Short mmCIF file of N, CA, C and O in Angstrom, two decimals:
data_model
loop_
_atom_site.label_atom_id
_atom_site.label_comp_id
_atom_site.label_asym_id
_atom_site.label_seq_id
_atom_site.Cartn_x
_atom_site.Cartn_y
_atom_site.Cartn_z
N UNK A 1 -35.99 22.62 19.04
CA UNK A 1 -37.41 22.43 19.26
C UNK A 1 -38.16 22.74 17.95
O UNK A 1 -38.01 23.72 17.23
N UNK A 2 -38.90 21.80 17.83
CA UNK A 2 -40.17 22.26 15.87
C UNK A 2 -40.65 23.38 16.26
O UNK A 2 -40.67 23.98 17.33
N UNK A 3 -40.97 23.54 15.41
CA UNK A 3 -42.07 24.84 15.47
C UNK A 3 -43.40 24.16 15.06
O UNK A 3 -43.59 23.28 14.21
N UNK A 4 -44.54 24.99 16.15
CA UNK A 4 -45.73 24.18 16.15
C UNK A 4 -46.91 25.24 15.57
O UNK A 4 -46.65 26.42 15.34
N UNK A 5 -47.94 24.79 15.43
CA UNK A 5 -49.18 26.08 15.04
C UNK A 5 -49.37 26.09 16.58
O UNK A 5 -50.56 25.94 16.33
N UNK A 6 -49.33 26.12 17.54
CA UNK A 6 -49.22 26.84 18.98
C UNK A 6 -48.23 28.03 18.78
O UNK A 6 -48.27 29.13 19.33
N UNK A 7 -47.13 27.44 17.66
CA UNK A 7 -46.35 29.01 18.33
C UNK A 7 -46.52 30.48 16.91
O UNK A 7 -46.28 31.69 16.96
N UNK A 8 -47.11 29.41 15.64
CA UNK A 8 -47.83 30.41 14.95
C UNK A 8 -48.76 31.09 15.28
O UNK A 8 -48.81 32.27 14.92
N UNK A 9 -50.04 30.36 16.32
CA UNK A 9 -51.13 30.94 16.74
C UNK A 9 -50.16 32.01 17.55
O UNK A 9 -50.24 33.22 17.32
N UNK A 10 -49.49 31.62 18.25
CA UNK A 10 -48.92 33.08 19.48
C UNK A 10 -48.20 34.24 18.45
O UNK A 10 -48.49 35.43 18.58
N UNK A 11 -47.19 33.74 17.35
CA UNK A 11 -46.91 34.91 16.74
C UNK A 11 -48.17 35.58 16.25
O UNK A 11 -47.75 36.74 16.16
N UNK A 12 -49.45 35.63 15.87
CA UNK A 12 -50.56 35.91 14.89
C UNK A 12 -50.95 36.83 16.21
O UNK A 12 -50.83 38.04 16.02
N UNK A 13 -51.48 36.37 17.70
CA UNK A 13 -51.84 37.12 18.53
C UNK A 13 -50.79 38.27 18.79
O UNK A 13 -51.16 39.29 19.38
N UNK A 14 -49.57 38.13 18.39
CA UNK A 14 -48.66 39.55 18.97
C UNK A 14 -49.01 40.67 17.41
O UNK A 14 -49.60 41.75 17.40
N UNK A 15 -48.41 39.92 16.26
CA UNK A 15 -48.85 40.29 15.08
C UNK A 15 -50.11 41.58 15.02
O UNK A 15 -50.02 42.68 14.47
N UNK A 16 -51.64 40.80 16.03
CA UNK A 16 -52.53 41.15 15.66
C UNK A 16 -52.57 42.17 16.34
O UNK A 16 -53.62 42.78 16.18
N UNK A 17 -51.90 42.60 17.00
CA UNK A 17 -51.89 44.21 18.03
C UNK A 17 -51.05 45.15 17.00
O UNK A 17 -51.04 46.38 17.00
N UNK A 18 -50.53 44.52 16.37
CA UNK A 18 -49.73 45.90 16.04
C UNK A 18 -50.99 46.53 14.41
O UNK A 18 -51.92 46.03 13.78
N UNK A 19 -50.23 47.81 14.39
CA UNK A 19 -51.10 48.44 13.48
C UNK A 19 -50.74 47.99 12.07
O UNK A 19 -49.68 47.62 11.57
N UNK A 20 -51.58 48.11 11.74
CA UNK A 20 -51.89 47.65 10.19
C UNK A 20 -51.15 47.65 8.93
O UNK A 20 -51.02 46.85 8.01
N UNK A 21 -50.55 49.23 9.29
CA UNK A 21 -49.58 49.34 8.36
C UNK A 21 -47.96 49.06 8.46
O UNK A 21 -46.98 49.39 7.80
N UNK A 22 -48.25 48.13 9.85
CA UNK A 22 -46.71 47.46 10.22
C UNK A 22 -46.95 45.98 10.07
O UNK A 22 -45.95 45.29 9.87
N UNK A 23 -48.38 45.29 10.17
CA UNK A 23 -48.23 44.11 10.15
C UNK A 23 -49.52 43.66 9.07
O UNK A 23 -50.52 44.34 8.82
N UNK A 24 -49.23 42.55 8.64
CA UNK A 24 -49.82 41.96 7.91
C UNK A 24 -51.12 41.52 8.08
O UNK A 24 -52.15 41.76 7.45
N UNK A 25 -50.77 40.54 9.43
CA UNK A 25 -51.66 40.38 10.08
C UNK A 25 -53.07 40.84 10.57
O UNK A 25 -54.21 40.40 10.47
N UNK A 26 -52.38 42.13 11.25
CA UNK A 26 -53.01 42.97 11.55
C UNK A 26 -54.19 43.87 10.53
O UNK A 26 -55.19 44.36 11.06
N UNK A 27 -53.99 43.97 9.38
CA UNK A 27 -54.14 44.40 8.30
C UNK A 27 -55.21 43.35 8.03
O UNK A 27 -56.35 43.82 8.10
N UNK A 28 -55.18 42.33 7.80
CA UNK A 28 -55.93 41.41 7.17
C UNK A 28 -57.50 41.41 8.50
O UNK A 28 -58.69 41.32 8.19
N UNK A 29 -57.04 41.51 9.63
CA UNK A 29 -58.60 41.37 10.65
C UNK A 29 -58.83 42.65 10.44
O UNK A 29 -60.06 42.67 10.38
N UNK A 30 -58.37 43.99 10.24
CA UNK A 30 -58.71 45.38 9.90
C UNK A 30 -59.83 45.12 9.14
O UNK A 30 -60.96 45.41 9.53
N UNK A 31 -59.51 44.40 7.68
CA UNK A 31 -60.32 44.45 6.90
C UNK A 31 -61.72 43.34 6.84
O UNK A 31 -62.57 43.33 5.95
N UNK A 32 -61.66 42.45 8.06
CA UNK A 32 -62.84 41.82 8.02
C UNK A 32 -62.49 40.20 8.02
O UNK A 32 -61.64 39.56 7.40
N UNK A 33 -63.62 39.75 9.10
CA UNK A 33 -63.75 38.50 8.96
C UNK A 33 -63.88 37.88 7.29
O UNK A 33 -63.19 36.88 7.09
N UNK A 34 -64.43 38.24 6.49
CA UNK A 34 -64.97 37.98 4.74
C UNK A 34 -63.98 38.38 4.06
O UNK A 34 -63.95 37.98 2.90
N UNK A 35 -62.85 39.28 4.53
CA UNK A 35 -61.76 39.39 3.50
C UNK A 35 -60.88 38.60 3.92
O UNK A 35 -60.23 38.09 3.01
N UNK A 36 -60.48 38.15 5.42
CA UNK A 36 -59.67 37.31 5.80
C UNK A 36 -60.14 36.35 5.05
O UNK A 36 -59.31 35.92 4.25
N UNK A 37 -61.32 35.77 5.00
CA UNK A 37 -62.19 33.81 4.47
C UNK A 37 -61.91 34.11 3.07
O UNK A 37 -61.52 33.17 2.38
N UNK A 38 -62.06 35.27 2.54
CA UNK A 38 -61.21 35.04 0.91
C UNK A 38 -60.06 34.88 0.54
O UNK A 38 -59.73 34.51 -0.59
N UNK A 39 -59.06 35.25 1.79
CA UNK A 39 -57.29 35.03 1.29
C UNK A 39 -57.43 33.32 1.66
O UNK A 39 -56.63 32.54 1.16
N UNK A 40 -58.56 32.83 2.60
CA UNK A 40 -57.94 31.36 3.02
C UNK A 40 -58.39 30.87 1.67
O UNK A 40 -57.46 30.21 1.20
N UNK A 41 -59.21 30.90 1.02
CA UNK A 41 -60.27 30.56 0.10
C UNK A 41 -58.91 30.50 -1.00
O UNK A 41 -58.16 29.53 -1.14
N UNK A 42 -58.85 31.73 -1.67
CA UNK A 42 -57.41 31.75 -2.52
C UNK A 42 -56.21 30.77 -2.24
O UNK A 42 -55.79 30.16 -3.22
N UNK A 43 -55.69 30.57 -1.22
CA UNK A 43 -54.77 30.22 -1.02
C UNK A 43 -55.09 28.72 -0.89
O UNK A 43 -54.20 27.87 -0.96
N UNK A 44 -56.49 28.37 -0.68
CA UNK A 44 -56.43 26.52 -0.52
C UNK A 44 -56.67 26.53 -2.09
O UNK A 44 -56.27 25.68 -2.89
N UNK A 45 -57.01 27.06 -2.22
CA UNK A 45 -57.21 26.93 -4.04
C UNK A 45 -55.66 26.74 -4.63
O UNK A 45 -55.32 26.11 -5.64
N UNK A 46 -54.90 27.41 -3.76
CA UNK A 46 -53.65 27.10 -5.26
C UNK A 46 -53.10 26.21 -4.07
O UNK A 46 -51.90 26.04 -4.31
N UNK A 47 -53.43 25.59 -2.93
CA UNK A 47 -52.59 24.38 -2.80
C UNK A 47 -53.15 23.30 -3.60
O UNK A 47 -52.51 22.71 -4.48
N UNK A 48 -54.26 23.08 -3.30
CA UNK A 48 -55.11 21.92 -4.62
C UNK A 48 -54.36 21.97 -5.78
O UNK A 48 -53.80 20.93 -6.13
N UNK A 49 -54.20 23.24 -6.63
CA UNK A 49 -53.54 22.93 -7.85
C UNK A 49 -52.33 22.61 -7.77
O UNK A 49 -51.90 22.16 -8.83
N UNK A 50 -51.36 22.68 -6.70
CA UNK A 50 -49.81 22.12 -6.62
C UNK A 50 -50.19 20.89 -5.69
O UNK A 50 -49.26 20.40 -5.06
N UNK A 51 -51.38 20.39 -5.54
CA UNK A 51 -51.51 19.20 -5.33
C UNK A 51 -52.10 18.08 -6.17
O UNK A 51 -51.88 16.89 -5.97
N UNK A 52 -52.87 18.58 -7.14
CA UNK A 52 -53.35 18.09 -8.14
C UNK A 52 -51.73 17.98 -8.91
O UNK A 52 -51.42 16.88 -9.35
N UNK A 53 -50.95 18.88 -9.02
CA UNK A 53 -50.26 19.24 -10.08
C UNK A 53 -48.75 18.43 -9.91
O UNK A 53 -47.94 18.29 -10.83
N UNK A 54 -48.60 17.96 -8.61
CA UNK A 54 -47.68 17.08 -7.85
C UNK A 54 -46.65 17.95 -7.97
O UNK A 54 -45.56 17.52 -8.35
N UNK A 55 -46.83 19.33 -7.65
CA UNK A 55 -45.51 20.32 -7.06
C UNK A 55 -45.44 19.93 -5.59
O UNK A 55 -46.36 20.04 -4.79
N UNK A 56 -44.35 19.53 -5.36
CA UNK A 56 -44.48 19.29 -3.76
C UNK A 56 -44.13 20.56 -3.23
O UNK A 56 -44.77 21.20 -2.39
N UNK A 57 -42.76 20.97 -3.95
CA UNK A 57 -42.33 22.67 -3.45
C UNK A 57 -43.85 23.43 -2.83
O UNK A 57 -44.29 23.62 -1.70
N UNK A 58 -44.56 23.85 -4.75
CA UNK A 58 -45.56 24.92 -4.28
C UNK A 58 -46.44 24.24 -3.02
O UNK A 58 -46.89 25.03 -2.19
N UNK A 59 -46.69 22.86 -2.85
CA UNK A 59 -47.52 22.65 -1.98
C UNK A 59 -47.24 22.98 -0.68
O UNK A 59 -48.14 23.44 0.02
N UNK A 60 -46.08 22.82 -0.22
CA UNK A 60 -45.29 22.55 0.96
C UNK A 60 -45.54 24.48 0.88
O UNK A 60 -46.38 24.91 1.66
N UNK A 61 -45.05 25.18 0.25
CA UNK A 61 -45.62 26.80 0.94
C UNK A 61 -46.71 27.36 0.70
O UNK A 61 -46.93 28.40 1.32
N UNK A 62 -48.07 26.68 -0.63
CA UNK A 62 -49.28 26.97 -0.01
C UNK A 62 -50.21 25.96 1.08
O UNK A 62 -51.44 25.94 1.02
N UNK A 63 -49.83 25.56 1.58
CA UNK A 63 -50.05 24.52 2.44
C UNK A 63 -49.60 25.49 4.04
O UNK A 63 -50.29 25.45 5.06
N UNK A 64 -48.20 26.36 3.86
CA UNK A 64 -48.09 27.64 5.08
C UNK A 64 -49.28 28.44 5.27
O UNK A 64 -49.83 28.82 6.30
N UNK A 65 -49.59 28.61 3.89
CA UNK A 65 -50.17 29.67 4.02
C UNK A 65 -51.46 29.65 4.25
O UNK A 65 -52.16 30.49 4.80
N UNK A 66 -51.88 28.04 3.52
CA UNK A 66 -53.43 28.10 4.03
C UNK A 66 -53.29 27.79 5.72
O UNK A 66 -54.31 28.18 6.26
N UNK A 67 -52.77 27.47 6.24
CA UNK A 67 -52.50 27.15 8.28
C UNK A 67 -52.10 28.59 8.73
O UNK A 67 -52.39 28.84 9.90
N UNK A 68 -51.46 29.63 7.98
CA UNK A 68 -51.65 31.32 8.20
C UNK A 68 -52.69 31.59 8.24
O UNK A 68 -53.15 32.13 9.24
N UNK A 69 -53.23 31.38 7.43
CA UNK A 69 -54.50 32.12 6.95
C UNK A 69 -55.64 31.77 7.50
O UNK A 69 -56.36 32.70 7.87
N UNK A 70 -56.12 30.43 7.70
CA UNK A 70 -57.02 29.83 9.01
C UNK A 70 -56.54 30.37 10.14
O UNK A 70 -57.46 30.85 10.81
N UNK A 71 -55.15 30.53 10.81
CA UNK A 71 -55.79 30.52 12.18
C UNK A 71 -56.19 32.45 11.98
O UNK A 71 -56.79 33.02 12.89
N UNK A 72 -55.91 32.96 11.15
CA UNK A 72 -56.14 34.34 10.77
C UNK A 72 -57.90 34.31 10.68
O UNK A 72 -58.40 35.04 11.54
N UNK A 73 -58.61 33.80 10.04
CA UNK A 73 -59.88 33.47 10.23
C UNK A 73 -60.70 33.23 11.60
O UNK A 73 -61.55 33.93 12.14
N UNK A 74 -60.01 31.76 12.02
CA UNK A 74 -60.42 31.64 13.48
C UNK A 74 -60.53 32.73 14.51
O UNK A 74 -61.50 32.93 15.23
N UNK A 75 -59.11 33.59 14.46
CA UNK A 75 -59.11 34.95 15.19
C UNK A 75 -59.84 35.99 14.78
O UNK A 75 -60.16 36.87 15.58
N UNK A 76 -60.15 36.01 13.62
CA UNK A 76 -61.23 37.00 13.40
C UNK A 76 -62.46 36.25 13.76
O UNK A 76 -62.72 36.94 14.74
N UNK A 77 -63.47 35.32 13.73
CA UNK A 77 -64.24 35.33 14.08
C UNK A 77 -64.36 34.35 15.75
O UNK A 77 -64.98 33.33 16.08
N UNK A 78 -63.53 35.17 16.38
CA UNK A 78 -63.69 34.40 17.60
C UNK A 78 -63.00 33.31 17.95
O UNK A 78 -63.24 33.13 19.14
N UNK A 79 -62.21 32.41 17.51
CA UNK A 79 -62.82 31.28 17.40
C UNK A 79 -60.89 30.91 18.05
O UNK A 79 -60.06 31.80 17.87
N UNK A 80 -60.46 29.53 18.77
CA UNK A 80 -58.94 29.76 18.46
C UNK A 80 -58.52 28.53 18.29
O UNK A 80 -59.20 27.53 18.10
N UNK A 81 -57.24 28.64 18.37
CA UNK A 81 -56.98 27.33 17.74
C UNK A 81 -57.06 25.72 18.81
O UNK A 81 -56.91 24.53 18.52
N UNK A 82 -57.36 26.42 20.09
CA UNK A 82 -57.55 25.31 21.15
C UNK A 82 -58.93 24.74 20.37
O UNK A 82 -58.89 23.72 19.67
N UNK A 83 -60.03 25.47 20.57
CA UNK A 83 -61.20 25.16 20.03
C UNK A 83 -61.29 24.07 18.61
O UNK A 83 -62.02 23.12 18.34
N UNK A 84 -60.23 24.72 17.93
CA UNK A 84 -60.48 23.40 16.58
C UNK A 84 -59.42 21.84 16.98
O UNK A 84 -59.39 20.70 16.50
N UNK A 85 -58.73 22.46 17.97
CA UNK A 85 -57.78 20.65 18.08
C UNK A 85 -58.99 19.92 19.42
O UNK A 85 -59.04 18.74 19.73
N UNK A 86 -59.58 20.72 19.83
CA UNK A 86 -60.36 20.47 20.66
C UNK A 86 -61.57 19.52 20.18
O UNK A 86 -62.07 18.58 20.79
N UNK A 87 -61.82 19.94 19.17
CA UNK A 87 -62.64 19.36 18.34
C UNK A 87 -62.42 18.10 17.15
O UNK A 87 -63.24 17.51 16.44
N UNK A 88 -61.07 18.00 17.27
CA UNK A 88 -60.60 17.23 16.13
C UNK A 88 -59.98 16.12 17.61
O UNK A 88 -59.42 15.05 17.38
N UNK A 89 -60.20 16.61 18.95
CA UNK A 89 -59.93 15.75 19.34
C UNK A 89 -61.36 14.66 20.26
O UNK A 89 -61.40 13.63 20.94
N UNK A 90 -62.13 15.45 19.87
CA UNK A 90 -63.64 15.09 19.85
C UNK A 90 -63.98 13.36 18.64
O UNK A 90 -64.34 12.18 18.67
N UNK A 91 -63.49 14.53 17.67
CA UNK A 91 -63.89 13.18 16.68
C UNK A 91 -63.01 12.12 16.57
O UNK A 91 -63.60 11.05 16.45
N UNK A 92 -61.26 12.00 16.58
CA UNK A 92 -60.63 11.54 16.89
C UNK A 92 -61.04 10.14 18.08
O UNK A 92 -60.30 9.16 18.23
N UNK A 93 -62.16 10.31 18.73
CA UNK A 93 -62.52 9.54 19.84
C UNK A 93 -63.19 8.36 19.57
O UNK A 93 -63.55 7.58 20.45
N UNK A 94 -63.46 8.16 17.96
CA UNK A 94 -64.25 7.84 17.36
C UNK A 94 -63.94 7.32 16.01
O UNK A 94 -63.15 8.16 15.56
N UNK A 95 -64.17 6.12 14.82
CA UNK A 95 -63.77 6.44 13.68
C UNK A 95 -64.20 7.36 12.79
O UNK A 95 -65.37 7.72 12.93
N UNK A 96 -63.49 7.91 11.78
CA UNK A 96 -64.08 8.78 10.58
C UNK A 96 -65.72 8.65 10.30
O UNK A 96 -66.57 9.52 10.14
N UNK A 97 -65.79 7.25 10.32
CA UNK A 97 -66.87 6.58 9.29
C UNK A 97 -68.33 7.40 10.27
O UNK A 97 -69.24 8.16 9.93
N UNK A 98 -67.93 6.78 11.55
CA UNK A 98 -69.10 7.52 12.93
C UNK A 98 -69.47 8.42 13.21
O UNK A 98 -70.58 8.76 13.64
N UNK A 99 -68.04 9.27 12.87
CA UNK A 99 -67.94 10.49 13.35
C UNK A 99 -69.27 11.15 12.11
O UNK A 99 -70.23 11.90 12.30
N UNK A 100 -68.84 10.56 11.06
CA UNK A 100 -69.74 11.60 9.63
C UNK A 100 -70.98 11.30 10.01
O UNK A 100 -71.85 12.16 10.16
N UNK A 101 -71.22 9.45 10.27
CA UNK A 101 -72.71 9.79 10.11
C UNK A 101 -73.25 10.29 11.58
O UNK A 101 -74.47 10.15 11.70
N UNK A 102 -72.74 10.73 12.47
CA UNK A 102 -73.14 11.33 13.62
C UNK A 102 -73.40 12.58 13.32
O UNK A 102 -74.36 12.94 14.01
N UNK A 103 -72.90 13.73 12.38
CA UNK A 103 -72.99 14.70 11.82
C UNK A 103 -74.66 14.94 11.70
O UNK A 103 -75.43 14.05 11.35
N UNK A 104 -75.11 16.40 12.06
CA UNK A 104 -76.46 16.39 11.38
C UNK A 104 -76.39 16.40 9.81
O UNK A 104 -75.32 16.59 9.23
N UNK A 105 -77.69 16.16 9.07
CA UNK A 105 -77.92 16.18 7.98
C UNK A 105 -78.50 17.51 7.39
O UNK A 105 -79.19 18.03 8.26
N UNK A 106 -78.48 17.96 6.68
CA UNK A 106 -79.06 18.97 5.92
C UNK A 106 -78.32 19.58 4.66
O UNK A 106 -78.85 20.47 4.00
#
């Protein structure tokens, strides 16, 4: 059977119970919704450059890490991962082109 971000999201929720100084995870919502959004921040940053850079290697494991590190975000601020396929299956209903200009403006 693959392994899916359903069963990352479930490891991240067991992860996120344990204490801090046993899990990573855990450690990272300790310290805040804004420190979690800076490791995602870091980490899409160096997939861009092994994507710009046509490392497929580095891409293929910062590319883990930025899908770690989001649903690590999402769980800190609420949010889970039903909610964003939920939403991608919103726009999905629709083409790209519609979907944007349906978007508010500002």
């Amino acid at each position: 059977m693959a392994f899916t971000l359903n069963d990352l999201d479930s490891y991240l929720a067991e992860r996120a119970k344990a204490s801090p100084e046993e899990s990573y995870t855990a450690k990272l919502l300790a310290k805040g919704p804004s420190h979690a959004a800076k490791k995602l921040g870091e980490e899409a940053v160096e997939a861009v450059i092994a994507a710009v850079e046509g490392d497929v290697h580095a891409l293929k494991m910062e590319s883990a890490d930025v899908l770690y590190h989001l649903l690590v975000v999402l769980r800190a601020r609420g949010l889970s991962l039903q909610d964003v396929l939920d939403e991608l299956a919103r726009r999905t209903a629709q083409t790209g082109l519609q979907e944007k200009a349906s978007r508010p403006q500002g």
